Amino acid sequence: MRKNNKGITMIEVVIVIIILILLAVIAIWNTWSSYNKAEGTNLLNEFKSLEEGAVMLENIYNTNPDFELKEDEHYCTTVSGDVSGEVWYVLYGRDAIGNEWYSRKTDGQEIFRTILSNWGINDLQRSYEIKLDDGIKIRYANGNYVLLNDFKVYTYDDIRSLRESGAF
């Protein structure tokens, strides 16, 4: 008497798995450039928002001689630059550094909302240092960077040059 097995063989299962893996690799490969473009655009937009806020605060400062930037109202803390004495204002975002800093304050979330409001921005995902003297300069806080298309982005100038070069 002859057996009539109607199941699938192990070879067929392996072939199906290999085909599914190939389809997944192709899908990931095709969407990677879109992901990089979106991430680069998000970074650029956050830097632009900070630049617009800095311009707004500079205009207020230039038109109102009594105006001064205040800690916990316009910035979180300051960082001194090199021996030239330049001052960088630190704005903490929703990253690990910012969450730790705001959690140490009794009214940390209120300070976060106040700073965002005074800069005219809706949200801040990363922490930044901003220099307002002799032109606006913006960089990531504590020497941090974001890796975009294998390029390390430290400053607003970095992301602008990447954009102009077509890296994203």
PDB file of C-alpha atoms in Angstrom:
ATOM      1  CA  MET A   1       0.000   0.000   0.000  1.00  0.00           C
ATOM      2  CA  ARG A   2       1.318   3.414  -0.987  1.00  0.00           C
ATOM      3  CA  LYS A   3       1.369   6.429   1.393  1.00  0.00           C
ATOM      4  CA  ASN A   4      -0.118   9.614   0.014  1.00  0.00           C
ATOM      5  CA  ASN A   5       1.386  12.489   2.073  1.00  0.00           C
ATOM      6  CA  LYS A   6       0.004  15.834   0.960  1.00  0.00           C
ATOM      7  CA  GLY A   7       2.028  18.167   3.234  1.00  0.00           C
ATOM      8  CA  ILE A   8       4.831  20.560   2.349  1.00  0.00           C
ATOM      9  CA  THR A   9       8.447  19.546   2.515  1.00  0.00           C
ATOM     10  CA  MET A  10      11.169  21.190   4.534  1.00  0.00           C
ATOM     11  CA  ILE A  11      12.839  22.395   1.320  1.00  0.00           C
ATOM     12  CA  GLU A  12       9.687  24.262   0.305  1.00  0.00           C
ATOM     13  CA  VAL A  13       9.528  25.953   3.729  1.00  0.00           C
ATOM     14  CA  VAL A  14      13.166  27.053   3.469  1.00  0.00           C
ATOM     15  CA  ILE A  15      12.597  28.445  -0.046  1.00  0.00           C
ATOM     16  CA  VAL A  16       9.570  30.449   1.146  1.00  0.00           C
ATOM     17  CA  ILE A  17      11.567  31.841   4.097  1.00  0.00           C
ATOM     18  CA  ILE A  18      14.432  32.867   1.787  1.00  0.00           C
ATOM     19  CA  ILE A  19      12.008  34.628  -0.550  1.00  0.00           C
ATOM     20  CA  LEU A  20      10.414  36.506   2.383  1.00  0.00           C
ATOM     21  CA  ILE A  21      13.833  37.595   3.663  1.00  0.00           C
ATOM     22  CA  LEU A  22      14.788  38.873   0.205  1.00  0.00           C
ATOM     23  CA  LEU A  23      11.543  40.854  -0.035  1.00  0.00           C
ATOM     24  CA  ALA A  24      12.178  42.387   3.400  1.00  0.00           C
ATOM     25  CA  VAL A  25      15.738  43.390   2.444  1.00  0.00           C
ATOM     26  CA  ILE A  26      14.504  44.986  -0.789  1.00  0.00           C
ATOM     27  CA  ALA A  27      11.781  46.891   1.075  1.00  0.00           C
ATOM     28  CA  ILE A  28      14.222  48.190   3.705  1.00  0.00           C
ATOM     29  CA  TRP A  29      16.781  49.140   1.048  1.00  0.00           C
ATOM     30  CA  ASN A  30      14.204  51.107  -0.945  1.00  0.00           C
ATOM     31  CA  THR A  31      12.851  53.038   2.053  1.00  0.00           C
ATOM     32  CA  TRP A  32      16.242  53.915   3.598  1.00  0.00           C
ATOM     33  CA  SER A  33      16.770  57.016   1.443  1.00  0.00           C
ATOM     34  CA  SER A  34      13.288  58.271   2.323  1.00  0.00           C
ATOM     35  CA  TYR A  35      14.071  57.775   6.004  1.00  0.00           C
ATOM     36  CA  ASN A  36      17.329  59.736   5.698  1.00  0.00           C
ATOM     37  CA  LYS A  37      15.586  62.538   3.832  1.00  0.00           C
ATOM     38  CA  ALA A  38      12.862  62.766   6.482  1.00  0.00           C
ATOM     39  CA  GLU A  39      15.361  62.686   9.358  1.00  0.00           C
ATOM     40  CA  GLY A  40      17.481  65.360   7.696  1.00  0.00           C
ATOM     41  CA  THR A  41      14.434  67.535   7.129  1.00  0.00           C
ATOM     42  CA  ASN A  42      13.412  67.148  10.788  1.00  0.00           C
ATOM     43  CA  LEU A  43      16.883  68.176  11.954  1.00  0.00           C
ATOM     44  CA  LEU A  44      16.954  71.137   9.590  1.00  0.00           C
ATOM     45  CA  ASN A  45      13.499  72.301  10.688  1.00  0.00           C
ATOM     46  CA  GLU A  46      14.442  72.169  14.367  1.00  0.00           C
ATOM     47  CA  PHE A  47      17.577  74.232  13.700  1.00  0.00           C
ATOM     48  CA  LYS A  48      15.533  76.716  11.611  1.00  0.00           C
ATOM     49  CA  SER A  49      12.977  77.087  14.400  1.00  0.00           C
ATOM     50  CA  LEU A  50      15.747  77.855  16.868  1.00  0.00           C
ATOM     51  CA  GLU A  51      17.298  80.367  14.482  1.00  0.00           C
ATOM     52  CA  GLU A  52      13.942  82.136  14.031  1.00  0.00           C
ATOM     53  CA  GLY A  53      13.508  82.254  17.808  1.00  0.00           C
ATOM     54  CA  ALA A  54      17.008  83.664  18.236  1.00  0.00           C
ATOM     55  CA  VAL A  55      16.326  86.355  15.638  1.00  0.00           C
ATOM     56  CA  MET A  56      13.093  87.241  17.442  1.00  0.00           C
ATOM     57  CA  LEU A  57      14.870  87.518  20.807  1.00  0.00           C
ATOM     58  CA  GLU A  58      17.663  89.598  19.262  1.00  0.00           C
ATOM     59  CA  ASN A  59      15.097  91.986  17.791  1.00  0.00           C
ATOM     60  CA  ILE A  60      13.408  92.349  21.165  1.00  0.00           C
ATOM     61  CA  TYR A  61      16.800  92.980  22.769  1.00  0.00           C
ATOM     62  CA  ASN A  62      17.755  95.582  20.152  1.00  0.00           C
ATOM     63  CA  THR A  63      14.446  97.478  20.441  1.00  0.00           C
ATOM     64  CA  ASN A  64      14.079  97.296  24.215  1.00  0.00           C
ATOM     65  CA  PRO A  65      17.173  98.337  26.211  1.00  0.00           C
ATOM     66  CA  ASP A  66      15.680  96.942  29.448  1.00  0.00           C
ATOM     67  CA  PHE A  67      15.283  93.439  28.019  1.00  0.00           C
ATOM     68  CA  GLU A  68      17.646  90.742  29.249  1.00  0.00           C
ATOM     69  CA  LEU A  69      17.685  86.996  28.814  1.00  0.00           C
ATOM     70  CA  LYS A  70      16.756  85.237  32.043  1.00  0.00           C
ATOM     71  CA  GLU A  71      17.624  81.752  33.227  1.00  0.00           C
ATOM     72  CA  ASP A  72      14.623  79.360  33.438  1.00  0.00           C
ATOM     73  CA  GLU A  73      12.650  81.807  31.302  1.00  0.00           C
ATOM     74  CA  HIS A  74      14.659  82.189  28.087  1.00  0.00           C
ATOM     75  CA  TYR A  75      17.316  79.522  28.573  1.00  0.00           C
ATOM     76  CA  CYS A  76      18.183  76.663  30.914  1.00  0.00           C
ATOM     77  CA  THR A  77      21.792  77.458  31.723  1.00  0.00           C
ATOM     78  CA  THR A  78      24.865  79.034  30.169  1.00  0.00           C
ATOM     79  CA  VAL A  79      28.152  77.585  29.015  1.00  0.00           C
ATOM     80  CA  SER A  80      31.272  79.678  28.671  1.00  0.00           C
ATOM     81  CA  GLY A  81      33.175  79.290  25.461  1.00  0.00           C
ATOM     82  CA  ASP A  82      36.913  79.349  25.149  1.00  0.00           C
ATOM     83  CA  VAL A  83      39.169  82.057  26.611  1.00  0.00           C
ATOM     84  CA  SER A  84      37.408  84.670  24.458  1.00  0.00           C
ATOM     85  CA  GLY A  85      34.627  84.706  27.054  1.00  0.00           C
ATOM     86  CA  GLU A  86      31.768  84.056  24.657  1.00  0.00           C
ATOM     87  CA  VAL A  87      28.576  82.800  26.263  1.00  0.00           C
ATOM     88  CA  TRP A  88      26.431  80.005  24.861  1.00  0.00           C
ATOM     89  CA  TYR A  89      22.839  79.701  26.075  1.00  0.00           C
ATOM     90  CA  VAL A  90      21.702  76.124  26.608  1.00  0.00           C
ATOM     91  CA  LEU A  91      18.177  75.005  25.737  1.00  0.00           C
ATOM     92  CA  TYR A  92      17.427  71.472  26.870  1.00  0.00           C
ATOM     93  CA  GLY A  93      15.008  69.411  24.826  1.00  0.00           C
ATOM     94  CA  ARG A  94      13.285  66.069  25.332  1.00  0.00           C
ATOM     95  CA  ASP A  95      16.480  64.025  25.125  1.00  0.00           C
ATOM     96  CA  ALA A  96      18.171  62.289  28.077  1.00  0.00           C
ATOM     97  CA  ILE A  97      20.149  65.393  29.071  1.00  0.00           C
ATOM     98  CA  GLY A  98      17.054  67.575  29.041  1.00  0.00           C
ATOM     99  CA  ASN A  99      14.841  65.094  30.875  1.00  0.00           C
ATOM    100  CA  GLU A 100      17.436  64.798  33.635  1.00  0.00           C
ATOM    101  CA  TRP A 101      17.828  68.578  33.944  1.00  0.00           C
ATOM    102  CA  TYR A 102      14.074  69.288  34.015  1.00  0.00           C
ATOM    103  CA  SER A 103      13.419  66.473  36.497  1.00  0.00           C
ATOM    104  CA  ARG A 104      15.784  68.143  38.999  1.00  0.00           C
ATOM    105  CA  LYS A 105      13.649  71.297  38.919  1.00  0.00           C
ATOM    106  CA  THR A 106      10.466  71.381  40.998  1.00  0.00           C
ATOM    107  CA  ASP A 107       8.560  73.016  38.129  1.00  0.00           C
ATOM    108  CA  GLY A 108      10.627  71.554  35.271  1.00  0.00           C
ATOM    109  CA  GLN A 109       7.779  71.029  32.808  1.00  0.00           C
ATOM    110  CA  GLU A 110       6.530  74.570  33.353  1.00  0.00           C
ATOM    111  CA  ILE A 111      10.053  75.902  32.702  1.00  0.00           C
ATOM    112  CA  PHE A 112      10.197  73.810  29.507  1.00  0.00           C
ATOM    113  CA  ARG A 113       6.889  75.237  28.269  1.00  0.00           C
ATOM    114  CA  THR A 114       7.937  78.806  29.184  1.00  0.00           C
ATOM    115  CA  ILE A 115      11.233  78.532  27.320  1.00  0.00           C
ATOM    116  CA  LEU A 116       9.545  77.071  24.244  1.00  0.00           C
ATOM    117  CA  SER A 117       6.948  79.819  24.327  1.00  0.00           C
ATOM    118  CA  ASN A 118       9.566  82.565  24.631  1.00  0.00           C
ATOM    119  CA  TRP A 119      11.474  81.138  21.667  1.00  0.00           C
ATOM    120  CA  GLY A 120       8.269  80.738  19.647  1.00  0.00           C
ATOM    121  CA  ILE A 121       8.721  77.015  19.054  1.00  0.00           C
ATOM    122  CA  ASN A 122       6.339  74.117  19.620  1.00  0.00           C
ATOM    123  CA  ASP A 123       8.709  71.355  20.658  1.00  0.00           C
ATOM    124  CA  LEU A 124      12.383  70.612  21.085  1.00  0.00           C
ATOM    125  CA  GLN A 125      13.566  67.022  20.722  1.00  0.00           C
ATOM    126  CA  ARG A 126      17.282  67.605  21.316  1.00  0.00           C
ATOM    127  CA  SER A 127      19.366  69.892  23.506  1.00  0.00           C
ATOM    128  CA  TYR A 128      21.147  72.861  21.934  1.00  0.00           C
ATOM    129  CA  GLU A 129      23.646  75.597  22.687  1.00  0.00           C
ATOM    130  CA  ILE A 130      23.049  78.973  21.054  1.00  0.00           C
ATOM    131  CA  LYS A 131      25.380  81.961  20.791  1.00  0.00           C
ATOM    132  CA  LEU A 132      23.774  85.304  20.038  1.00  0.00           C
ATOM    133  CA  ASP A 133      26.819  87.601  19.874  1.00  0.00           C
ATOM    134  CA  ASP A 134      28.340  88.437  16.471  1.00  0.00           C
ATOM    135  CA  GLY A 135      25.769  86.432  14.550  1.00  0.00           C
ATOM    136  CA  ILE A 136      23.681  83.469  15.605  1.00  0.00           C
ATOM    137  CA  LYS A 137      25.442  80.139  16.020  1.00  0.00           C
ATOM    138  CA  ILE A 138      23.612  76.932  16.970  1.00  0.00           C
ATOM    139  CA  ARG A 139      25.095  73.563  17.911  1.00  0.00           C
ATOM    140  CA  TYR A 140      24.105  70.446  19.812  1.00  0.00           C
ATOM    141  CA  ALA A 141      24.706  70.624  23.552  1.00  0.00           C
ATOM    142  CA  ASN A 142      27.676  68.913  25.208  1.00  0.00           C
ATOM    143  CA  GLY A 143      29.401  68.214  21.897  1.00  0.00           C
ATOM    144  CA  ASN A 144      26.684  65.746  20.884  1.00  0.00           C
ATOM    145  CA  TYR A 145      25.932  65.027  17.251  1.00  0.00           C
ATOM    146  CA  VAL A 146      23.382  63.263  15.085  1.00  0.00           C
ATOM    147  CA  LEU A 147      24.531  60.729  12.518  1.00  0.00           C
ATOM    148  CA  LEU A 148      22.880  61.371   9.159  1.00  0.00           C
ATOM    149  CA  ASN A 149      23.922  59.426   6.065  1.00  0.00           C
ATOM    150  CA  ASP A 150      27.203  58.546   7.814  1.00  0.00           C
ATOM    151  CA  PHE A 151      27.914  62.250   8.434  1.00  0.00           C
ATOM    152  CA  LYS A 152      28.182  63.630  11.956  1.00  0.00           C
ATOM    153  CA  VAL A 153      26.029  66.725  12.338  1.00  0.00           C
ATOM    154  CA  TYR A 154      27.210  68.965  15.187  1.00  0.00           C
ATOM    155  CA  THR A 155      25.956  72.403  14.119  1.00  0.00           C
ATOM    156  CA  TYR A 156      23.382  74.217  12.038  1.00  0.00           C
ATOM    157  CA  ASP A 157      26.095  74.939   9.467  1.00  0.00           C
ATOM    158  CA  ASP A 158      26.765  71.185   9.165  1.00  0.00           C
ATOM    159  CA  ILE A 159      23.144  70.353   8.354  1.00  0.00           C
ATOM    160  CA  ARG A 160      22.864  73.247   5.879  1.00  0.00           C
ATOM    161  CA  SER A 161      25.989  72.162   4.006  1.00  0.00           C
ATOM    162  CA  LEU A 162      24.713  68.567   3.881  1.00  0.00           C
ATOM    163  CA  ARG A 163      21.423  69.808   2.479  1.00  0.00           C
ATOM    164  CA  GLU A 164      23.176  71.898  -0.165  1.00  0.00           C
ATOM    165  CA  SER A 165      25.427  68.976  -1.151  1.00  0.00           C
ATOM    166  CA  GLY A 166      22.402  66.722  -1.670  1.00  0.00           C
ATOM    167  CA  ALA A 167      23.279  64.259   1.098  1.00  0.00           C
ATOM    168  CA  PHE A 168      19.590  64.107   1.984  1.00  0.00           C
TER     169      PHE A 168
END
